[in-house]
Amino acid sequence: MSYASRYFPNEPTAPKVVTESIPGPKGKSAIASLGEVFDNRCAYFVADYEKSVGNYIVDVDGNVLLDAYAQIASIPLGYNNPKLIEVAKSDKMTRAIVNRPALGNFPGADFEQMQRDLLKHAPKGQTHVWNGLSGADANELAFKAVFFNYQSKKRGFDKPFTKEEEVSCMENMAPGNPEIAILSFKKAFHGRLFASGSVTRSKPVHKMDMPSFAWPTAEFPAYKYPLEENEEANMAEDARCLAIVEDRLQNWKCPIAGVIVEPVQSEGGDNHASAAFFQGLRDLTLKYGAKLIIDEVQAGCGATGIMWDHERYNITPPPDLVTFSKKMQSAGYWFHDPELIPNQPYRQFNTWCGDPKGVILAAAICDEVVDNNLLEPLRETGDYFYSKLESIQKQYPKLISNLRGKGKACFLAFDMPSGSLRADFLGKMKLAGVNVGGCADVGVRLRPGLTFEKKHVDIFIAAMEKVLPTL
Amino acid sequence: MSYASRYFPNEPTAPKVVTESIPGPKGKSAIASLGEVFDNRCAYFVADYEKSVGNYIVDVDGNVLLDAYAQIASIPLGYNNPKLIEVAKSDKMTRAIVNRPALGNFPGADFEQMQRDLLKHAPKGQTHVWNGLSGADANELAFKAVFFNYQSKKRGFDKPFTKEEEVSCMENMAPGNPEIAILSFKKAFHGRLFASGSVTRSKPVHKMDMPSFAWPTAEFPAYKYPLEENEEANMAEDARCLAIVEDRLQNWKCPIAGVIVEPVQSEGGDNHASAAFFQGLRDLTLKYGAKLIIDEVQAGCGATGIMWDHERYNITPPPDLVTFSKKMQSAGYWFHDPELIPNQPYRQFNTWCGDPKGVILAAAICDEVVDNNLLEPLRETGDYFYSKLESIQKQYPKLISNLRGKGKACFLAFDMPSGSLRADFLGKMKLAGVNVGGCADVGVRLRPGLTFEKKHVDIFIAAMEKVLPTL
């Protein structure tokens, strides 16, 4: 019996759309009234999380949608998962909620075990974790670790700060606050605070009007599809992009202490790269003394059919830092080199230093994935999904192109001819009972939870077959 | 019957120290083993949060300490507060834990009421809230709102981004990413990410080796105590500091879009300022078109005997933004001008847009404070505490000086002659049964929860009387 059948006996067998538009009348009224207390301009609909179950999200109008977007790829195990409800109701969670500690100063007796439970699920080659609160936070904490390491190595790990450094950093000036950079890729998305925003390169609306650090970009490979038919061109593309990275590492106006990259650029359009590209990047970072940070915020936690997507590339040696959030319902960065623990206490520090609630949840989610062997059926579901989409792509070559993500479970995407057709498609898919999201200008990205099964794929495909002829 | 007596019938009547050092043998061993999975260098002791109750924290050695530090000022209502346990176990909280939404896109039907429950507790004059995850996050989100507002006003709120802006921001360059600043004060603490770190001016270890924005500082008043005897000098100090602010606003190399200030500089040494100073600041920000951001992360949520500390200054018009975190067990910023809602959707946006768990907790905490009228007895406790400390200051003038915070409930502080004597004092206070923390170089800051009562003050004072003669 499948996980969804066992855990969600009451999961609907099909979507049900009861209003002529989504949101329907109740949803429209709920959005309007929400607008008095919250920015409602991005609300697709108002959900009823009490009634949502498994792979189905229910809205306040009573519409029941198959959810292949899962809260921007952040719900791992379906709505109202009974195992997570058990964890949420546990005394351990209650204590974590009502006695949130300043973990750095007054860790609780149960915190060590929580960390160990989480560390069991570290990416291959990673042995440590530092806890944060969101993907942007995790990336910025990783940057701090990288900058501290770079400057401490330059200064000598056992050397104290100089007087000049101490005085200048209080004025936000060098040498205490050095000019030093993180390299990122065009179309990357790593968050929307100020340093994370500086490495994000997805859309102007994500970056406009914010002061930023003048850090360098390189180009992420833009492959031709299908991959099998374009091997030579795509290898040349890898080489072209790596040459740009090397140029930046050699010639940028200030030292580049780290390179951050997503294993799949998700917000930026579901852009994939080859094992050779990632290994080339690893080699270059080693050659030029920069740390390699892999941002697994969206692709990690099982989404691509293995626990951490970059593991499939056997990057050697493993990346220096790996960040996580979203499906982990928590955030932080994994690492393995003890030199990335700052050479003095209170450098990587803040009041909460993470959140035991999040650590408990993240460990419970990963345990659930492993204990139920969820990723093997997910990979099968993904292969099935891909083959169905491949047929549709052949059937509708003017509407669907660049199907990508093969072998990465349900972490699939395709392009549509224009942003307006894409918007039309997404809206009509909702009315056909399926919630699905876009990425970049014309992409459609499939981001269901880890509990998605072939029966859900069939429903998704049936909805597409209904919608595409109407576009 | 007092709140603590009603809610914590099992609260100890006195501290109990059972080991010769804190941490004792079990604590030392727990810290050592924690070090395998977490940076343990800042750990004072390992707590047993199952046994901690009310105003008392228990460690793994069985030491029972009166807690006047409360997780760096972040535990509002005592350990294992039964009302918060009820909230933590509620179905509403469980749903928020297991179905964490992308609030911007798919808000839940219950979210509007959660926001309204929270908004009831907004500072006077504030009508809106935007949710974040930590104090640093809240401040940076506030900066984004300020920068978006500043640039949109300059461009015209109804004007689209120009092509040049769109292209340049993707390269982290002006005009899309303008050079534009937030002014902060020397000794300020506003967090440790990159923009929040750029306005933090507390200690070099908080800032060293991070790239930062070259933003301006001004000086925060340094008053002479006791205030009653130094009115003239302190008025002159206000004028001197405001003149520096005006100079920066007039002459800084780039536009200053916002000014951020704590109502009490806490991490930086518990530095207070007058109503005249804050009003002067308000007037200058209005005169030069900068937004005034009050950082209530530490002083807010009732800590100083009123819900939001800056309210006592009747700043007119009210500050543009007020940030919160810590005792709110959540984070965000309050505001009232609808122009601070960005002129386009998806500008102030991220996957989670806050956390319903935090919103539920924050509202429940504030409700509890109001429903139980907790702040009136807290103010009385604080007056009592101050008078006791005043006597001690007279008795030990060489050890205790600059007692400050009068009239601000238990949000009190004093200085010691040196950092090493302060460290000695804090360590011996633990052995005398009281957990208390420092601030800046020689300060001792009292940061108990809102449930601190006269009987706790007596215990604190008795411990001081035991410790001070041994220094």
CSV table of C-alpha atoms in Angstrom, one decimal, chain A residues 38-330:
chain,number,residue,atom,x,y,z
A,38,PHE,CA,-1.8,41.8,4.9
A,39,ASP,CA,-0.5,42.4,1.4
A,40,ASN,CA,-3.0,40.4,-0.5
A,41,ARG,CA,-1.9,41.2,-4.1
A,42,CYS,CA,0.0,37.9,-4.5
A,43,ALA,CA,-2.8,35.7,-3.1
A,44,TYR,CA,-3.9,33.0,-5.6
A,45,PHE,CA,-6.6,31.8,-3.3
A,46,VAL,CA,-7.3,31.4,0.4
A,47,ALA,CA,-6.8,27.9,1.6
A,48,ASP,CA,-8.6,25.9,4.2
A,49,TYR,CA,-5.7,24.0,5.8
A,50,GLU,CA,-8.1,22.2,8.2
A,51,LYS,CA,-9.7,20.4,5.2
A,52,SER,CA,-6.6,20.1,3.0
A,53,VAL,CA,-5.2,16.6,3.1
A,54,GLY,CA,-2.2,14.8,1.5
A,55,ASN,CA,-1.6,16.0,-2.0
A,56,TYR,CA,-4.8,18.0,-2.1
A,57,ILE,CA,-5.3,21.6,-1.1
A,58,VAL,CA,-8.8,22.9,-0.4
A,59,ASP,CA,-9.9,26.5,-0.7
A,60,VAL,CA,-12.5,28.4,1.2
A,61,ASP,CA,-15.0,28.0,-1.7
A,62,GLY,CA,-14.7,24.3,-1.3
A,63,ASN,CA,-12.6,23.7,-4.4
A,64,VAL,CA,-10.3,20.7,-4.0
A,65,LEU,CA,-7.1,21.0,-6.0
A,66,LEU,CA,-4.4,18.5,-6.6
A,67,ASP,CA,-1.3,20.5,-5.4
A,68,ALA,CA,1.7,20.2,-7.6
A,69,TYR,CA,3.2,23.5,-6.3
A,70,ALA,CA,3.1,22.6,-2.5
A,71,GLN,CA,3.7,26.1,-1.1
A,72,ILE,CA,6.4,27.1,-3.5
A,73,ALA,CA,8.1,23.7,-3.1
A,74,SER,CA,8.0,23.7,0.7
A,75,ILE,CA,5.5,21.1,1.8
A,76,PRO,CA,7.4,17.8,2.0
A,77,LEU,CA,4.9,15.2,3.2
A,78,GLY,CA,1.4,16.4,2.2
A,79,TYR,CA,-1.1,18.4,4.2
A,80,ASN,CA,-2.0,17.3,7.7
A,81,ASN,CA,0.5,14.5,7.6
A,82,PRO,CA,-0.4,12.3,10.7
A,83,LYS,CA,3.2,11.6,11.6
A,84,LEU,CA,4.0,15.3,11.6
A,85,ILE,CA,0.9,16.0,13.6
A,86,GLU,CA,2.2,13.6,16.2
A,87,VAL,CA,5.5,15.4,16.3
A,88,ALA,CA,3.7,18.8,16.5
A,89,LYS,CA,1.6,17.6,19.5
A,90,SER,CA,4.6,16.0,21.3
A,91,ASP,CA,5.9,17.3,24.6
A,92,LYS,CA,9.3,17.8,23.0
A,93,MET,CA,7.8,20.2,20.5
A,94,THR,CA,5.7,21.9,23.2
A,95,ARG,CA,8.8,22.5,25.3
A,96,ALA,CA,10.6,23.9,22.2
A,97,ILE,CA,7.7,26.3,21.6
A,98,VAL,CA,7.2,27.7,25.1
A,99,ASN,CA,10.9,27.7,26.2
A,100,ARG,CA,12.7,28.8,23.0
A,101,PRO,CA,16.3,29.0,24.2
A,102,ALA,CA,19.2,31.2,23.2
A,103,LEU,CA,20.9,28.1,21.9
A,104,GLY,CA,24.4,29.4,21.9
A,105,ASN,CA,24.3,30.4,25.6
A,106,PHE,CA,21.7,28.1,27.2
A,107,PRO,CA,21.2,25.0,25.0
A,108,GLY,CA,18.7,22.5,26.4
A,109,ALA,CA,19.7,19.0,27.5
A,110,ASP,CA,17.7,17.6,24.6
A,111,PHE,CA,19.3,19.8,21.9
A,112,GLU,CA,22.3,17.6,21.3
A,113,GLN,CA,20.1,14.7,20.4
A,114,MET,CA,18.0,17.0,18.1
A,115,GLN,CA,21.2,18.0,16.3
A,116,ARG,CA,22.3,14.4,16.0
A,117,ASP,CA,18.9,13.4,14.6
A,118,LEU,CA,19.3,16.1,12.0
A,119,LEU,CA,22.9,15.4,11.2
A,120,LYS,CA,22.1,11.8,10.3
A,121,HIS,CA,20.6,13.3,7.1
A,122,ALA,CA,23.5,15.5,6.1
A,123,PRO,CA,24.7,15.3,2.5
A,124,LYS,CA,27.5,12.8,1.8
A,125,GLY,CA,30.8,14.2,3.1
A,126,GLN,CA,29.2,16.8,5.4
A,127,THR,CA,29.5,16.4,9.1
A,128,HIS,CA,28.4,19.6,10.8
A,129,VAL,CA,25.4,21.9,10.6
A,130,TRP,CA,24.7,25.5,11.7
A,131,ASN,CA,21.1,26.4,12.1
A,132,GLY,CA,19.2,29.3,10.5
A,133,LEU,CA,15.6,30.4,9.9
A,134,SER,CA,15.0,30.7,6.2
A,135,GLY,CA,16.8,30.1,2.9
A,136,ALA,CA,18.0,33.7,2.7
A,137,ASP,CA,19.2,33.5,6.3
A,138,ALA,CA,20.9,30.2,5.7
A,139,ASN,CA,22.8,31.6,2.7
A,140,GLU,CA,23.8,34.7,4.5
A,141,LEU,CA,25.0,32.7,7.5
A,142,ALA,CA,27.0,30.6,5.1
A,143,PHE,CA,28.5,33.7,3.6
A,144,LYS,CA,29.6,34.9,7.0
A,145,ALA,CA,31.3,31.5,7.6
A,146,VAL,CA,33.1,31.9,4.3
A,147,PHE,CA,34.2,35.5,4.9
A,148,PHE,CA,35.4,34.8,8.4
A,149,ASN,CA,37.4,31.8,7.1
A,150,TYR,CA,38.9,33.8,4.2
A,151,GLN,CA,40.0,36.7,6.3
A,152,SER,CA,41.1,34.6,9.3
A,153,LYS,CA,43.3,32.5,7.0
A,154,LYS,CA,44.8,35.7,5.5
A,155,ARG,CA,45.4,37.1,9.0
A,156,GLY,CA,46.5,33.8,10.6
A,157,PHE,CA,43.9,31.7,12.5
A,158,ASP,CA,45.6,32.3,15.8
A,159,LYS,CA,46.1,36.0,15.3
A,160,PRO,CA,44.0,38.6,17.0
A,161,PHE,CA,42.2,41.4,15.1
A,162,THR,CA,44.5,44.4,14.7
A,163,LYS,CA,43.7,47.7,16.2
A,164,GLU,CA,43.2,49.2,12.8
A,165,GLU,CA,40.8,46.4,11.8
A,166,GLU,CA,38.8,47.0,15.0
A,167,VAL,CA,38.6,50.7,14.5
A,168,SER,CA,37.8,50.5,10.8
A,169,CYS,CA,35.1,47.9,11.0
A,170,MET,CA,33.1,50.1,13.5
A,171,GLU,CA,33.0,52.6,10.6
A,172,ASN,CA,32.1,49.9,8.0
A,173,MET,CA,35.5,50.5,6.4
A,174,ALA,CA,38.4,48.3,5.3
A,175,PRO,CA,40.5,46.7,6.5
A,176,GLY,CA,38.0,45.5,9.2
A,177,ASN,CA,35.2,45.3,6.7
A,178,PRO,CA,37.1,44.2,3.6
A,179,GLU,CA,35.9,44.4,0.0
A,180,ILE,CA,35.5,40.7,-0.7
A,181,ALA,CA,32.9,38.9,-2.8
A,182,ILE,CA,30.7,35.9,-3.4
A,183,LEU,CA,30.3,34.9,-7.1
A,184,SER,CA,26.9,33.8,-8.3
A,185,PHE,CA,25.3,32.9,-11.6
A,186,LYS,CA,22.9,34.7,-13.8
A,187,LYS,CA,19.3,33.6,-13.2
A,188,ALA,CA,20.3,32.4,-9.7
A,189,PHE,CA,17.9,32.8,-6.8
A,190,HIS,CA,19.3,32.8,-3.3
A,191,GLY,CA,17.0,35.0,-1.3
A,192,ARG,CA,15.9,38.6,-1.0
A,193,LEU,CA,17.8,40.1,1.9
A,194,PHE,CA,20.8,42.3,1.2
A,195,ALA,CA,23.7,39.9,0.7
A,196,SER,CA,21.4,37.1,-0.5
A,197,GLY,CA,19.8,39.7,-2.7
A,198,SER,CA,23.2,40.6,-4.1
A,199,VAL,CA,23.7,37.1,-5.3
A,200,THR,CA,20.2,36.7,-6.6
A,201,ARG,CA,19.9,37.3,-10.4
A,202,SER,CA,16.5,36.1,-11.3
A,203,LYS,CA,14.3,39.2,-12.0
A,204,PRO,CA,14.5,42.9,-11.6
A,205,VAL,CA,11.6,42.9,-9.2
A,206,HIS,CA,13.6,40.8,-6.8
A,207,LYS,CA,16.4,43.3,-6.7
A,208,MET,CA,15.2,46.8,-7.6
A,209,ASP,CA,15.9,49.8,-5.4
A,210,MET,CA,18.0,47.9,-2.8
A,211,PRO,CA,21.6,48.8,-2.2
A,212,SER,CA,23.7,45.8,-3.1
A,213,PHE,CA,27.2,44.6,-3.0
A,214,ALA,CA,28.9,44.9,-6.4
A,215,TRP,CA,29.7,41.2,-6.6
A,216,PRO,CA,30.4,39.3,-9.8
A,217,THR,CA,28.3,37.0,-11.9
A,218,ALA,CA,29.1,34.2,-14.2
A,219,GLU,CA,26.9,32.4,-16.7
A,220,PHE,CA,25.0,29.2,-15.8
A,221,PRO,CA,24.9,26.7,-18.7
A,222,ALA,CA,21.9,27.1,-21.0
A,223,TYR,CA,21.5,23.6,-22.6
A,224,LYS,CA,19.8,22.5,-25.7
A,225,TYR,CA,17.2,19.8,-25.3
A,226,PRO,CA,16.8,16.9,-25.6
A,227,LEU,CA,20.2,16.4,-24.0
A,228,GLU,CA,20.9,13.1,-25.8
A,229,GLU,CA,20.8,14.9,-29.1
A,230,ASN,CA,22.9,17.9,-28.1
A,231,GLU,CA,25.9,16.4,-26.2
A,232,GLU,CA,28.6,18.3,-28.1
A,233,ALA,CA,26.9,21.7,-28.0
A,234,ASN,CA,26.2,21.3,-24.3
A,235,MET,CA,29.8,20.3,-23.5
A,236,ALA,CA,30.9,23.4,-25.2
A,237,GLU,CA,28.4,25.4,-23.2
A,238,ASP,CA,29.9,24.0,-20.0
A,239,ALA,CA,33.4,25.0,-21.1
A,240,ARG,CA,32.2,28.5,-22.0
A,241,CYS,CA,30.6,29.0,-18.7
A,242,LEU,CA,33.5,27.6,-16.7
A,243,ALA,CA,35.9,29.9,-18.6
A,244,ILE,CA,33.8,32.9,-17.4
A,245,VAL,CA,34.0,31.6,-13.8
A,246,GLU,CA,37.8,31.3,-14.1
A,247,ASP,CA,38.0,34.8,-15.5
A,248,ARG,CA,36.1,36.2,-12.6
A,249,LEU,CA,38.1,34.3,-10.0
A,250,GLN,CA,41.3,35.5,-11.6
A,251,ASN,CA,40.5,39.0,-12.5
A,252,TRP,CA,37.7,40.4,-10.3
A,253,LYS,CA,38.5,43.7,-8.6
A,254,CYS,CA,38.5,42.1,-5.2
A,255,PRO,CA,39.0,38.6,-3.7
A,256,ILE,CA,36.2,36.2,-4.3
A,257,ALA,CA,35.9,34.1,-1.1
A,258,GLY,CA,33.0,31.9,-2.2
A,259,VAL,CA,30.9,30.7,-5.2
A,260,ILE,CA,27.2,29.9,-4.6
A,261,VAL,CA,25.3,27.8,-7.0
A,262,GLU,CA,22.0,25.9,-7.1
A,263,PRO,CA,22.1,22.3,-8.3
A,264,VAL,CA,19.0,23.3,-10.3
A,265,GLN,CA,18.3,27.0,-10.8
A,266,SER,CA,14.7,26.9,-9.9
A,267,GLU,CA,13.1,30.3,-9.5
A,268,GLY,CA,15.4,31.3,-12.5
A,269,GLY,CA,13.7,28.8,-14.9
A,270,ASP,CA,14.6,25.2,-13.8
A,271,ASN,CA,18.0,25.3,-15.5
A,272,HIS,CA,20.1,22.1,-15.0
A,273,ALA,CA,23.8,21.6,-15.4
A,274,SER,CA,26.0,18.6,-15.9
A,275,ALA,CA,28.2,16.7,-13.5
A,276,ALA,CA,31.1,17.9,-15.5
A,277,PHE,CA,30.1,21.5,-15.0
A,278,PHE,CA,29.8,21.1,-11.2
A,279,GLN,CA,33.1,19.2,-11.0
A,280,GLY,CA,34.7,21.9,-13.1
A,281,LEU,CA,33.4,24.5,-10.7
A,282,ARG,CA,34.7,22.5,-7.7
A,283,ASP,CA,38.1,22.4,-9.4
A,284,LEU,CA,38.2,26.1,-10.1
A,285,THR,CA,37.2,27.0,-6.5
A,286,LEU,CA,40.0,24.8,-5.2
A,287,LYS,CA,42.4,26.3,-7.7
A,288,TYR,CA,41.6,29.9,-6.6
A,289,GLY,CA,40.9,29.3,-2.9
A,290,ALA,CA,37.2,30.1,-3.0
A,291,LYS,CA,34.6,28.0,-1.0
A,292,LEU,CA,31.9,26.2,-3.0
A,293,ILE,CA,28.4,26.8,-1.5
A,294,ILE,CA,25.6,24.6,-2.9
A,295,ASP,CA,22.2,26.1,-2.4
A,296,GLU,CA,19.8,23.1,-1.8
A,297,VAL,CA,17.0,25.2,-0.5
A,298,GLN,CA,14.6,24.2,-3.3
A,299,ALA,CA,16.1,21.1,-4.8
A,300,GLY,CA,17.1,19.4,-1.5
A,301,CYS,CA,15.2,17.3,1.0
A,302,GLY,CA,14.4,14.6,-1.5
A,303,ALA,CA,12.7,16.7,-4.1
A,304,THR,CA,14.7,15.4,-7.0
A,305,GLY,CA,14.5,11.7,-5.9
A,306,ILE,CA,17.7,11.7,-3.8
A,307,MET,CA,18.1,13.4,-0.5
A,308,TRP,CA,20.4,16.2,-1.8
A,309,ASP,CA,20.4,16.8,-5.5
A,310,HIS,CA,24.1,17.7,-5.8
A,311,GLU,CA,25.1,14.2,-4.5
A,312,ARG,CA,24.3,12.7,-7.9
A,313,TYR,CA,27.2,14.6,-9.4
A,314,ASN,CA,29.8,13.1,-7.0
A,315,ILE,CA,31.5,16.5,-6.6
A,316,THR,CA,35.0,15.7,-5.3
A,317,PRO,CA,35.9,16.8,-2.7
A,318,PRO,CA,32.4,17.5,-1.5
A,319,PRO,CA,31.2,21.1,-1.5
A,320,ASP,CA,32.4,23.2,1.4
A,321,LEU,CA,28.9,24.3,2.4
A,322,VAL,CA,25.4,23.2,1.5
A,323,THR,CA,22.4,25.3,2.5
A,324,PHE,CA,18.9,24.1,3.1
A,325,SER,CA,15.4,25.3,3.9
A,326,LYS,CA,11.9,25.0,2.4
A,327,LYS,CA,10.8,21.3,2.7
A,328,MET,CA,13.1,21.0,5.7
A,329,GLN,CA,10.7,23.4,7.5
A,330,SER,CA,13.9,24.9,9.0
